[in-house]
mmCIF file of C-alpha atoms in Angstrom:
data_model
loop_
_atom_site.group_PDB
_atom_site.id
_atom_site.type_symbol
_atom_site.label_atom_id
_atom_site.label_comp_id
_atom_site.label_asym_id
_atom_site.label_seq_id
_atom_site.Cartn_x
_atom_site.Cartn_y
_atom_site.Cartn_z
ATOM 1 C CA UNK A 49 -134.050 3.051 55.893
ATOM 2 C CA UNK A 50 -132.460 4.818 53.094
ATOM 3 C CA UNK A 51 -133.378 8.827 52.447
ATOM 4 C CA UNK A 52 -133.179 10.154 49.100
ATOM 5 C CA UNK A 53 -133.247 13.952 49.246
ATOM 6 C CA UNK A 54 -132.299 13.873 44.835
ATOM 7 C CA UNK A 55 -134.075 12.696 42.435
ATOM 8 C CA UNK A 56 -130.640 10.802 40.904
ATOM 9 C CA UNK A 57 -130.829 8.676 43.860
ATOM 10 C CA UNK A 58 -134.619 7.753 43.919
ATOM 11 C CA UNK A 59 -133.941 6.544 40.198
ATOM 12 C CA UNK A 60 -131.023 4.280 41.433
ATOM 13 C CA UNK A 61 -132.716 2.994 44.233
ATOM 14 C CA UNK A 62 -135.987 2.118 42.017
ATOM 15 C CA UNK A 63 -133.917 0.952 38.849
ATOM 16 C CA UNK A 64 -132.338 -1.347 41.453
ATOM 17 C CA UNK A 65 -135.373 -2.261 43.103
ATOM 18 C CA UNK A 66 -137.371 -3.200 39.962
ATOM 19 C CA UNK A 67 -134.569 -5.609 39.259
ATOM 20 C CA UNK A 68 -134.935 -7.184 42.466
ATOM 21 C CA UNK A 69 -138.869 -7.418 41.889
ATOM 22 C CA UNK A 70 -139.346 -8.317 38.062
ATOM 23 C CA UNK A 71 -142.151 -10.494 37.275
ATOM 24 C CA UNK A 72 -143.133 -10.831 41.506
ATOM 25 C CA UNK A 73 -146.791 -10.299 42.306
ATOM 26 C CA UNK A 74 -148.000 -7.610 44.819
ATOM 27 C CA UNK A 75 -149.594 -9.385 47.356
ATOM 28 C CA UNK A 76 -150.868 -6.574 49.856
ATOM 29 C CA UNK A 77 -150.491 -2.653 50.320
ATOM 30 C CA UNK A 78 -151.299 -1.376 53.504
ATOM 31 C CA UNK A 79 -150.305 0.906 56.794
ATOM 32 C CA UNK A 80 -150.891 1.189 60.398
ATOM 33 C CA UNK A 81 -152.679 4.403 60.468
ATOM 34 C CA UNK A 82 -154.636 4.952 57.018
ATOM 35 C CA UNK A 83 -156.483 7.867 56.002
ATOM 36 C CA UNK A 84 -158.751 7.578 52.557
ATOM 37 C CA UNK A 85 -160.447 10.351 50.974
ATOM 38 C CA UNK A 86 -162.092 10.610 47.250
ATOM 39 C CA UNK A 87 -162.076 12.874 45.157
ATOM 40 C CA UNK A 88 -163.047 12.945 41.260
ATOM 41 C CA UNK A 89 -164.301 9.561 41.808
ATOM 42 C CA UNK A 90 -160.792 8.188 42.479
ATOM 43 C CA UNK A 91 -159.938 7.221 45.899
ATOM 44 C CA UNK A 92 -156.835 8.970 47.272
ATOM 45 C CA UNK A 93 -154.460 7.185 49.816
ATOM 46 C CA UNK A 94 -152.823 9.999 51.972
ATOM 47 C CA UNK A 95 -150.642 9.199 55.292
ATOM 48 C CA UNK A 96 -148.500 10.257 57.399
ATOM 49 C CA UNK A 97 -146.974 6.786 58.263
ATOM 50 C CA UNK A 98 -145.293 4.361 55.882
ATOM 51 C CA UNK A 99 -146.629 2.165 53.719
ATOM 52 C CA UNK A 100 -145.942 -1.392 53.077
ATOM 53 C CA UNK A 101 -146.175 -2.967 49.804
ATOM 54 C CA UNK A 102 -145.973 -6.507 50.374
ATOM 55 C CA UNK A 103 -144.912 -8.629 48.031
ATOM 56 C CA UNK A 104 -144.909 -12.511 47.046
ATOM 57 C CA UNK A 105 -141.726 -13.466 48.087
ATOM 58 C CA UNK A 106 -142.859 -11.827 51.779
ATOM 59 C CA UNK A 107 -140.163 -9.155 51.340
ATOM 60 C CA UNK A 108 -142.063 -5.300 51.918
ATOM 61 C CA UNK A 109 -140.925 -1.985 50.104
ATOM 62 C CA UNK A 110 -141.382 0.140 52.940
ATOM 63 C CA UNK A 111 -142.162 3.990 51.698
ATOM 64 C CA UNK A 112 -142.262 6.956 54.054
ATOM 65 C CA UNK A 113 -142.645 10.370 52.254
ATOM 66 C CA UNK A 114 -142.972 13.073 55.677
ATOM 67 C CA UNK A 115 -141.001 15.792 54.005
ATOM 68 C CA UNK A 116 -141.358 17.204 50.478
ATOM 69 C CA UNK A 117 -137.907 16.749 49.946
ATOM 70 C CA UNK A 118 -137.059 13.471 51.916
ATOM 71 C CA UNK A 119 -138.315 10.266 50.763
ATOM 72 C CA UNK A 120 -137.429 7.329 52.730
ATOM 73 C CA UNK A 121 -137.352 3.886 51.526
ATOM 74 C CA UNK A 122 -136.506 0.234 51.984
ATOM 75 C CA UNK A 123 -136.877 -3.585 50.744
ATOM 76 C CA UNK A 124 -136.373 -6.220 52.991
ATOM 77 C CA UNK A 125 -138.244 -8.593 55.730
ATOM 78 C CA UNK A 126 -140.148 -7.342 58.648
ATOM 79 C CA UNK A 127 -139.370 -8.682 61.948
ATOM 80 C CA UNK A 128 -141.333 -9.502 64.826
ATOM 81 C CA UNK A 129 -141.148 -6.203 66.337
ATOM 82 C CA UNK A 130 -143.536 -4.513 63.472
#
């Protein structure tokens, strides 16, 4: 998993990632350990665990955010072991 601790390297990584993904469906967004809340109508997503963003070629963006200033991210496969 990569961290980005600067915003200059989130950019990169998502400038390079929506190359990667242009014109690919999202198939399914989801994590192990979800907690939902509403509020103003909305429903809010908020976890401590990642969260997988499937998409249709079966590779996942994998997005773990436990720090305010460390964002951790990846693209690739899962394996068995998740």
């Amino acid at each position: 998993m990569v961290e980005l601790s600067k915003a200059s390297e989130a950019k990169k990584f998502f400038d390079d990632l929506l190359i990667k993904v242009d014109g690919m469906q999202i198939k399914s967004i989801c994590s192990f350990c979800p907690s939902f809340d509403s509020h103003a109508g909305y429903r809010i997503y908020s976890d401590c665990s990642p969260i997988y963003i499937e998409f249709e070629n079966g590779q996942y963006l994998i997005i773990e955010y436990p720090f305010i200033d460390s964002l951790r991210v990846e693209f690739r496969m899962l394996d068995a072991k998740e």
